[in-house]
PDB file of C-alpha atoms in Angstrom:
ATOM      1  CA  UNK A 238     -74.252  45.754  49.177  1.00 60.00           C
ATOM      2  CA  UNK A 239     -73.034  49.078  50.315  1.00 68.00           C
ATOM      3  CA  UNK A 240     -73.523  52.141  47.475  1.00 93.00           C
ATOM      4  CA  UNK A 241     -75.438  54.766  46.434  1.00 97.00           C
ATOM      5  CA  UNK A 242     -78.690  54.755  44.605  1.00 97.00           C
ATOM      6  CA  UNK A 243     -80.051  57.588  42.548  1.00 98.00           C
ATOM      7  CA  UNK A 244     -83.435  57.650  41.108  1.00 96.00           C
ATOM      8  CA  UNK A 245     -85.373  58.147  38.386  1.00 96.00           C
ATOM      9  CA  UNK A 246     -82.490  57.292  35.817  1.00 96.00           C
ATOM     10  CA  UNK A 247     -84.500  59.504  33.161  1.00 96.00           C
ATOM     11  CA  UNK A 248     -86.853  62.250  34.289  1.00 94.00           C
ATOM     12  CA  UNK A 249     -88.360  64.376  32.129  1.00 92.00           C
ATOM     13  CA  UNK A 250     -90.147  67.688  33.278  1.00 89.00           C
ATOM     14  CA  UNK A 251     -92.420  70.443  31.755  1.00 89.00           C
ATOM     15  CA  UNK A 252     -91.059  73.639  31.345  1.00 86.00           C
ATOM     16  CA  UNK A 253     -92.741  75.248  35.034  1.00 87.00           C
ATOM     17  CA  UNK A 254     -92.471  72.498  37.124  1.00 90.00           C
ATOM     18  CA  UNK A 255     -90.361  71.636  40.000  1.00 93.00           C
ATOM     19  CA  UNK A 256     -89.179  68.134  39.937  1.00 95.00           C
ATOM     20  CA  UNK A 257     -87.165  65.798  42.974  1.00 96.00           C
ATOM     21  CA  UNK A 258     -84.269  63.688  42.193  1.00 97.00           C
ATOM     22  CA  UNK A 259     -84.164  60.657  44.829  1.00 98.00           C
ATOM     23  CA  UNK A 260     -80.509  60.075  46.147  1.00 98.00           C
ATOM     24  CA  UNK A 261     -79.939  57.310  48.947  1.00 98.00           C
ATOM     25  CA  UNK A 262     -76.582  56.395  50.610  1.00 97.00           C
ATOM     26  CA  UNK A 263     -75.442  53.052  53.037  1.00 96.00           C
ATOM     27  CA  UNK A 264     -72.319  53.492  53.164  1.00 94.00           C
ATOM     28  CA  UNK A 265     -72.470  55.379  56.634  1.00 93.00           C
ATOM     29  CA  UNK A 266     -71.064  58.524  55.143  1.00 93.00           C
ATOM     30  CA  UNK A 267     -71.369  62.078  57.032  1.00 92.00           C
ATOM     31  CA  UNK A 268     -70.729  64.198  53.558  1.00 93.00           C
ATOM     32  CA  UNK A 269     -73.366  64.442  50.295  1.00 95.00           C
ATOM     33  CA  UNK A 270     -72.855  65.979  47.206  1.00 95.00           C
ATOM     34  CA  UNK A 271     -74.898  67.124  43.979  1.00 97.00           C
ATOM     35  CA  UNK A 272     -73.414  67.987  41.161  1.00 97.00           C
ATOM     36  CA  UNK A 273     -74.397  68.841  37.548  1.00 97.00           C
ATOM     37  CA  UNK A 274     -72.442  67.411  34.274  1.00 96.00           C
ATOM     38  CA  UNK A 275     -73.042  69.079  30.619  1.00 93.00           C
ATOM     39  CA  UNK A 276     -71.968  67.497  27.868  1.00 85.00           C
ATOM     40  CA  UNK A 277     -68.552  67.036  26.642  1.00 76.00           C
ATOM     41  CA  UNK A 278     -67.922  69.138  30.464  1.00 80.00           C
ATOM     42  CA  UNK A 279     -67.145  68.518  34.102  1.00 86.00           C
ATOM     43  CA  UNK A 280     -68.550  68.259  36.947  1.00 94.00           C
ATOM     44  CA  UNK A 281     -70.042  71.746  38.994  1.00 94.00           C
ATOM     45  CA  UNK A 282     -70.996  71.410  42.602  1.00 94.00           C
ATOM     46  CA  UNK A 283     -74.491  72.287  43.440  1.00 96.00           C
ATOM     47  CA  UNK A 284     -75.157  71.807  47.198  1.00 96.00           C
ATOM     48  CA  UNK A 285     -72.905  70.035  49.519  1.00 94.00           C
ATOM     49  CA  UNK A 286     -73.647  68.722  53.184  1.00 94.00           C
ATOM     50  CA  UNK A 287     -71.399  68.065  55.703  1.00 91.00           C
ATOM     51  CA  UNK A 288     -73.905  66.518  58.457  1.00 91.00           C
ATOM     52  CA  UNK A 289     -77.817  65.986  58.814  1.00 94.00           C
ATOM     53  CA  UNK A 290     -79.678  69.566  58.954  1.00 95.00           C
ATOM     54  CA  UNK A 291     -77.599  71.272  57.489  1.00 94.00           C
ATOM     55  CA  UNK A 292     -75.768  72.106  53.915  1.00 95.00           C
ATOM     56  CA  UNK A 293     -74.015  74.430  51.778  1.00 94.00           C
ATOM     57  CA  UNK A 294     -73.847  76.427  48.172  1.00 95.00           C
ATOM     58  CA  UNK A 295     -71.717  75.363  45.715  1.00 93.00           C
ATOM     59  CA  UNK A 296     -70.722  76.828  42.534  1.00 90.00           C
ATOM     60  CA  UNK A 297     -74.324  76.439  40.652  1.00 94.00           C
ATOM     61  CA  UNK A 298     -76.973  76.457  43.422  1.00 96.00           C
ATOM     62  CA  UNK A 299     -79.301  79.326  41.865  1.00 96.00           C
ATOM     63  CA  UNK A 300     -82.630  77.611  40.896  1.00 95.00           C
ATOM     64  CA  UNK A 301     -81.894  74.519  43.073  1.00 97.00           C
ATOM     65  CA  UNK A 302     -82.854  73.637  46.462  1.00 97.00           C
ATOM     66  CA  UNK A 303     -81.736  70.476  49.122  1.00 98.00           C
ATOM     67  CA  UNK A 304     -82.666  69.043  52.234  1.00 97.00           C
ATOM     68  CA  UNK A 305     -81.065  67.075  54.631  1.00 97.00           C
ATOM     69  CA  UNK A 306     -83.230  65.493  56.927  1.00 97.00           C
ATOM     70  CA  UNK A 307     -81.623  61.956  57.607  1.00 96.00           C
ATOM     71  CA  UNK A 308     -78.000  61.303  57.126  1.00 96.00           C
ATOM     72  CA  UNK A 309     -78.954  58.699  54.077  1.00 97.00           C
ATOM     73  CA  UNK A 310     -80.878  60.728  51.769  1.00 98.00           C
ATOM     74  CA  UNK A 311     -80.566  63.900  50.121  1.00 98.00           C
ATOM     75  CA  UNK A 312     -82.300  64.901  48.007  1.00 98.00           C
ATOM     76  CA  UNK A 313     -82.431  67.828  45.120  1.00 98.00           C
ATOM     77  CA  UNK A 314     -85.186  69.729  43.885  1.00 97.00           C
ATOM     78  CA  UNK A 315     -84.924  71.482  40.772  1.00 96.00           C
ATOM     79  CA  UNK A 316     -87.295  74.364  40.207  1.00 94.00           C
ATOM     80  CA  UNK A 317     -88.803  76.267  37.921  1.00 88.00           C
ATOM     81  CA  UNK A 318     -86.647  79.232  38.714  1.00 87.00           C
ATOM     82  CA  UNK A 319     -83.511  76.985  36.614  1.00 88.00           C
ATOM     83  CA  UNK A 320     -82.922  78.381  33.300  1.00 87.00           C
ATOM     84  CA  UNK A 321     -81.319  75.187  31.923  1.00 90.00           C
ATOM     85  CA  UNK A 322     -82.183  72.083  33.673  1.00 92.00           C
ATOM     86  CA  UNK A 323     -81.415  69.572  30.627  1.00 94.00           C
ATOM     87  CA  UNK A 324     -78.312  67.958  32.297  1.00 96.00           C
ATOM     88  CA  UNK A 325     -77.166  64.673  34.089  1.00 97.00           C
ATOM     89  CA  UNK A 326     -77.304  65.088  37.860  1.00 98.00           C
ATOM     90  CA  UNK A 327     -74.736  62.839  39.806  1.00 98.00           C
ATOM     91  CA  UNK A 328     -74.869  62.430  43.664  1.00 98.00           C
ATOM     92  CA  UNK A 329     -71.709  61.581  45.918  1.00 96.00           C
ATOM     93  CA  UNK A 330     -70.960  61.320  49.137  1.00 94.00           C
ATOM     94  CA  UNK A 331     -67.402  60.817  51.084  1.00 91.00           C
ATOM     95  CA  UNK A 332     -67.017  59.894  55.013  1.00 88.00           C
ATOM     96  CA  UNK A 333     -66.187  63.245  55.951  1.00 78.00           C
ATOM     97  CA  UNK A 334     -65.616  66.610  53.932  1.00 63.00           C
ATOM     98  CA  UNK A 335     -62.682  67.652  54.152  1.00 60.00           C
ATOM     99  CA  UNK A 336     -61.536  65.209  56.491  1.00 62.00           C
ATOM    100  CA  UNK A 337     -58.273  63.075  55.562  1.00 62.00           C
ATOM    101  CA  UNK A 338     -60.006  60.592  53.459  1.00 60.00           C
ATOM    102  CA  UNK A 339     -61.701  62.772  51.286  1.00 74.00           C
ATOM    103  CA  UNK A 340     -62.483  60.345  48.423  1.00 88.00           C
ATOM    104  CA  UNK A 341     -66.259  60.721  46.729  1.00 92.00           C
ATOM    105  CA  UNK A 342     -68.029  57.635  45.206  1.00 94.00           C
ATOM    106  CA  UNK A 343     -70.891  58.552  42.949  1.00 97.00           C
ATOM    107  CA  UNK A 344     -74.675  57.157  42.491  1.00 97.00           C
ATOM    108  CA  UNK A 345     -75.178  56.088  38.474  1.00 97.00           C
ATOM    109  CA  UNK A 346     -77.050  59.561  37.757  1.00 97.00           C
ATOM    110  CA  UNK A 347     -80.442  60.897  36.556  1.00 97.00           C
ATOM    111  CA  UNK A 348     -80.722  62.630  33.298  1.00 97.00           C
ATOM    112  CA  UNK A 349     -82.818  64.904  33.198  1.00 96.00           C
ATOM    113  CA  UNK A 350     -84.346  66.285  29.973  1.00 94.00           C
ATOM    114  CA  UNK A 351     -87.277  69.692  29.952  1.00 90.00           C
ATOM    115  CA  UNK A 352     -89.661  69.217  27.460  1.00 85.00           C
TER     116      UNK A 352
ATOM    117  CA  UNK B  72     -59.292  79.155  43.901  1.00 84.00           C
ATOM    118  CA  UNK B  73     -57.965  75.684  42.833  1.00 89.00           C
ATOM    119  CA  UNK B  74     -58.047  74.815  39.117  1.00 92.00           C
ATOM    120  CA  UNK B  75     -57.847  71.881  37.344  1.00 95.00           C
ATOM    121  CA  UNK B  76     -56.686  71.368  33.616  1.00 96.00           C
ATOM    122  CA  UNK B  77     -56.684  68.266  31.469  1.00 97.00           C
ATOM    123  CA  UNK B  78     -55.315  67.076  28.622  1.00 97.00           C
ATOM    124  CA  UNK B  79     -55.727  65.926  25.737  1.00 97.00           C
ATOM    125  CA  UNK B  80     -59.572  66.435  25.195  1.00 96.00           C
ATOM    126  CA  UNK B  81     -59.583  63.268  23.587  1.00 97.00           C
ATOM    127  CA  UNK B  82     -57.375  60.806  22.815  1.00 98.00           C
ATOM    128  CA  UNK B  83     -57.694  57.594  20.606  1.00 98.00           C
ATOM    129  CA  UNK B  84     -54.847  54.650  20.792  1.00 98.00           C
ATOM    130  CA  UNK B  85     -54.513  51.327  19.121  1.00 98.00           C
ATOM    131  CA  UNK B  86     -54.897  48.203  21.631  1.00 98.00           C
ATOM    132  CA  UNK B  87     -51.580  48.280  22.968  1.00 97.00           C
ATOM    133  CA  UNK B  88     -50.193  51.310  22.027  1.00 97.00           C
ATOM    134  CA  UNK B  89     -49.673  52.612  25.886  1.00 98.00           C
ATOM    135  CA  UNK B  90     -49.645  56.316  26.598  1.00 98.00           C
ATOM    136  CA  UNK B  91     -50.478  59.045  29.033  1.00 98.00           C
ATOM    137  CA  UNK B  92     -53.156  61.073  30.300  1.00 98.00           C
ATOM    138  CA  UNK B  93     -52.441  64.588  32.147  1.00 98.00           C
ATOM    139  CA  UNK B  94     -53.909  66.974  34.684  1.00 98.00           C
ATOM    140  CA  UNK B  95     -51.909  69.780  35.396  1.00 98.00           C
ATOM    141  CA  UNK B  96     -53.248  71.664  38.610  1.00 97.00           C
ATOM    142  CA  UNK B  97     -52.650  74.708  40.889  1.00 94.00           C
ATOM    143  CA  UNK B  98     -53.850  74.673  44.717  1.00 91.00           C
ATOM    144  CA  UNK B  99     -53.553  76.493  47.776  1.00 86.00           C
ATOM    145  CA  UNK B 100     -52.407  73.466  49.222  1.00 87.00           C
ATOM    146  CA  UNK B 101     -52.670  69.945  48.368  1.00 90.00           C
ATOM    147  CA  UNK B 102     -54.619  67.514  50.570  1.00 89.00           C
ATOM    148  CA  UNK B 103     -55.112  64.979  47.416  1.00 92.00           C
ATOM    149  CA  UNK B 104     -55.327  64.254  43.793  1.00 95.00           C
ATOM    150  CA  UNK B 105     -57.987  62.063  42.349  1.00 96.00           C
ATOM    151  CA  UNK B 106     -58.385  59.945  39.513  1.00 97.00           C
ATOM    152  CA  UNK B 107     -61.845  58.688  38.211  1.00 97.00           C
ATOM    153  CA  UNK B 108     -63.390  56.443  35.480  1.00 98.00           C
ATOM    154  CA  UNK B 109     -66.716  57.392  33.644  1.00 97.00           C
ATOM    155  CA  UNK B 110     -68.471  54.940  30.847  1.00 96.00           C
ATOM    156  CA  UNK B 111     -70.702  56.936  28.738  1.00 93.00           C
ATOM    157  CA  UNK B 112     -73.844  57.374  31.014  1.00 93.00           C
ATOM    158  CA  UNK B 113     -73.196  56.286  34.244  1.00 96.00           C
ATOM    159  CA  UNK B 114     -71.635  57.630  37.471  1.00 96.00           C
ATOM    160  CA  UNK B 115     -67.957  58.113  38.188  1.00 96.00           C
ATOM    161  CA  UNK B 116     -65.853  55.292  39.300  1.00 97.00           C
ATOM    162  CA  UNK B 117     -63.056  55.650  41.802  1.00 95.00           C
ATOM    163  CA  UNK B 118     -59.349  54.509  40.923  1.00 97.00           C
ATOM    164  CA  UNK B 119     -56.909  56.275  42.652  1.00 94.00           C
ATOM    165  CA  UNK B 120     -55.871  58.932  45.320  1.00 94.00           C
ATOM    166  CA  UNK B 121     -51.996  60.531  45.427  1.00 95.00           C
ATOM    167  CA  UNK B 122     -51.566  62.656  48.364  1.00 92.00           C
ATOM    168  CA  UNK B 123     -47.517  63.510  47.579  1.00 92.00           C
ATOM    169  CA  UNK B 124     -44.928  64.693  44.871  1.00 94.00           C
ATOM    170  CA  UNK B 125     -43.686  61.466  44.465  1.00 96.00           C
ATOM    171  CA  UNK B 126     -46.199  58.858  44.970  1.00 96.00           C
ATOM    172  CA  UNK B 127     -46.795  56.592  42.333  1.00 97.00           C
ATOM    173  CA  UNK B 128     -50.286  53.739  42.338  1.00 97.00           C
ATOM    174  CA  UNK B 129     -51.257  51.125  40.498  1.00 97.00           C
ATOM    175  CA  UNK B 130     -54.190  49.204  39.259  1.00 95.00           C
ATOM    176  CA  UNK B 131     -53.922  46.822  36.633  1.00 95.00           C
ATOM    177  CA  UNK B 132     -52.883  48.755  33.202  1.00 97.00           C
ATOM    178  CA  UNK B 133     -53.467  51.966  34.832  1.00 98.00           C
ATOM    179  CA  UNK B 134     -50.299  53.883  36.657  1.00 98.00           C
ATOM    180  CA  UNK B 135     -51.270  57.143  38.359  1.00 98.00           C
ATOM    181  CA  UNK B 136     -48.076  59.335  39.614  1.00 98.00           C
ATOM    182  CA  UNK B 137     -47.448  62.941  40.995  1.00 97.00           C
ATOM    183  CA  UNK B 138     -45.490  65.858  41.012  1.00 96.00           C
ATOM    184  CA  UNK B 139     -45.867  69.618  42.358  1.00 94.00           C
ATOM    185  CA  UNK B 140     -47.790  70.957  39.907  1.00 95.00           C
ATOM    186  CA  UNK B 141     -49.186  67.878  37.781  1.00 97.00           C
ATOM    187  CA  UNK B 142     -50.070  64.240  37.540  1.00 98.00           C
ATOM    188  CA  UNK B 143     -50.362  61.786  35.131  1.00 98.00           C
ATOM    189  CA  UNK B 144     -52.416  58.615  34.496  1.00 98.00           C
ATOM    190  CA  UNK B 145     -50.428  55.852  32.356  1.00 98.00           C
ATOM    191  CA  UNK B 146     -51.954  53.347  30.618  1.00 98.00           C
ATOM    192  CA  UNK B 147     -50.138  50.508  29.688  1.00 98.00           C
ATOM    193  CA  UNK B 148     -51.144  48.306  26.719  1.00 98.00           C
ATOM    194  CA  UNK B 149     -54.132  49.148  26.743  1.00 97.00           C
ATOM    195  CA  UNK B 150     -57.527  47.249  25.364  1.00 98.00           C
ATOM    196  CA  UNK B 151     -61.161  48.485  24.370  1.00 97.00           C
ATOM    197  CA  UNK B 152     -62.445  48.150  27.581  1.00 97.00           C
ATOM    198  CA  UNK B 153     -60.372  51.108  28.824  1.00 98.00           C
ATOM    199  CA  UNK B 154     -62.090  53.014  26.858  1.00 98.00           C
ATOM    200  CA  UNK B 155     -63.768  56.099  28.862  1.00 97.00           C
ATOM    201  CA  UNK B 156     -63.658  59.390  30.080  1.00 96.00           C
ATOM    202  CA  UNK B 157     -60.937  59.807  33.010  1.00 97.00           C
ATOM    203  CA  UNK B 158     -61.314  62.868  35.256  1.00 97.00           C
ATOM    204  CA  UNK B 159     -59.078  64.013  37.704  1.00 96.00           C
ATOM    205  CA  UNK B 160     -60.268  66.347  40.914  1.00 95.00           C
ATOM    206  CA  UNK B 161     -57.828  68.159  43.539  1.00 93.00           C
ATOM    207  CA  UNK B 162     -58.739  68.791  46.884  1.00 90.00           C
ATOM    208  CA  UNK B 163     -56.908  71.746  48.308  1.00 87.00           C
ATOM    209  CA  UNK B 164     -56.462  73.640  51.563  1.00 82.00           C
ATOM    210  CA  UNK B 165     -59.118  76.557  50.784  1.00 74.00           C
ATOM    211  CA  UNK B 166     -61.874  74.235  51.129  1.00 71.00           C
ATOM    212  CA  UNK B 167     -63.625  71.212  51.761  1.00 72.00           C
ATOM    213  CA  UNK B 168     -64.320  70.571  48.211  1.00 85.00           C
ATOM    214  CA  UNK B 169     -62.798  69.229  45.225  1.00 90.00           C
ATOM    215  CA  UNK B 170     -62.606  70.650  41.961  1.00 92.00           C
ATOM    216  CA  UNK B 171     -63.040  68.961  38.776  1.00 93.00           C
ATOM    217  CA  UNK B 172     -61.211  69.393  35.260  1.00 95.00           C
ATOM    218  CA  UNK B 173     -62.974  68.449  32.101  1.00 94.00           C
ATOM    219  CA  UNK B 174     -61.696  65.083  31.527  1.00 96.00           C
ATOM    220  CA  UNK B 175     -60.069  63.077  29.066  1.00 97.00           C
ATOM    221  CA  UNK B 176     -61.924  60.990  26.655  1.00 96.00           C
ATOM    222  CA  UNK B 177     -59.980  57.892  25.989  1.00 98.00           C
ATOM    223  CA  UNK B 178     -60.537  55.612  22.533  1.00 98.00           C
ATOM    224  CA  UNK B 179     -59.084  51.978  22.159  1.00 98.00           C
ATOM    225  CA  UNK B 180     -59.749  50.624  18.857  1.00 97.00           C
ATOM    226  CA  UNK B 181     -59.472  47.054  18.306  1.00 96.00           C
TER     227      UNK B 181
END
């Protein structure tokens, strides 16, 4: 089956640490996405990448960080340096960004919780 | 910058008492409107894209239509399993991304 697979689900990190949410795609997809979703809120773009190597700010990226080293993974690392980690981190991706067929389809999401 | 604006907040219906959802939006330029289910928990879900004023989509009690400056999701008759959050994105001309609004939180009681 082709999808997207996040992991943990729950993660729960001491205040201090830097943690790495897991985020896997098959679906042969150039474009990845990470965004953050607050409660009762929408969704805010953290990093986006368009191909392998290489990737982009988005609205929230202070205290976040990304790689890109394969086309199927991506994944996020959220340090110390974030004031307010306690949120539920969703990853997308879409077969191009920006192209034509824009359409994003979304792992299930980690929640993360500081302690 | 593209904005996005839904509404209500929340909305709760009898099962069968149809209504509508709205997102009212302003872009640069439109390259697409999206609609998306979320259950409490768990990742987005994709239902529709409208690209033009005009065009209208369908997917079982759900109706999704367009117009220059807003869209609106119809649901028709609807039963407790509807029940979710919808959120509509736009994806305009300034950049390769899409922008969310705050969704609507749909209740169907029994």
């Amino acid at each position: 089956d082709g999808g997207i697979t996040q992991s943990p689900k729950y993660l729960f990190r001491k205040e201090g640490q830097n943690v790495t949410l897991s985020c896997e795609q098959n679906l042969n997809h150039d474009a990845m996405y990470w965004y953050r979703q607050d409660p009762g809120q929408g969704l805010r773009l953290i990093y986006y990448s368009q191909i392998v190597n290489d990737f982009q700010k988005g609205d929230i990226a202070e205290g976040y960080s990304v790689s890109r080293e394969k086309k199927e993974s991506f994944p996020l690392t959220v340090t110390s340096a974030q004031k307010n980690p306690t949120a539920f981190y969703l990853c997308a991706s879409s077969i191009l960004a920006g192209g034509p067929y824009n359409e994003q389809f979304f792992g299930p999401g980690t929640r993360l919780t500081v302690l | 910058e593209d904005q996005v604006t839904q509404s209500p907040e929340a909305l709760r219906l009898q099962e069968g008492e149809s209504s509508s959802l709205n997102c009212s939006y302003t872009v640069s330029g439109l390259r697409g409107l999206f609609w998306y289910r979320q259950d409490p928990g768990k990742g987005p879900e994709f239902l529709f894209t409208l690209y033009s004023a005009g065009e209208e989509k369908e997917k079982e009690r759900l109706k999704a239509t367009l117009t220059k400056k807003e869209s609106f999701l119809h649901i028709t008759a609807p039963k407790p399993e509807d029940s979710a959050t919808y959120l509509c994105a736009v994806h305009g001309d300034a950049g390769n991304m899409l922008t969310f609004g705050g969704g609507t939180r749909l209740m169907v009681k029994p």
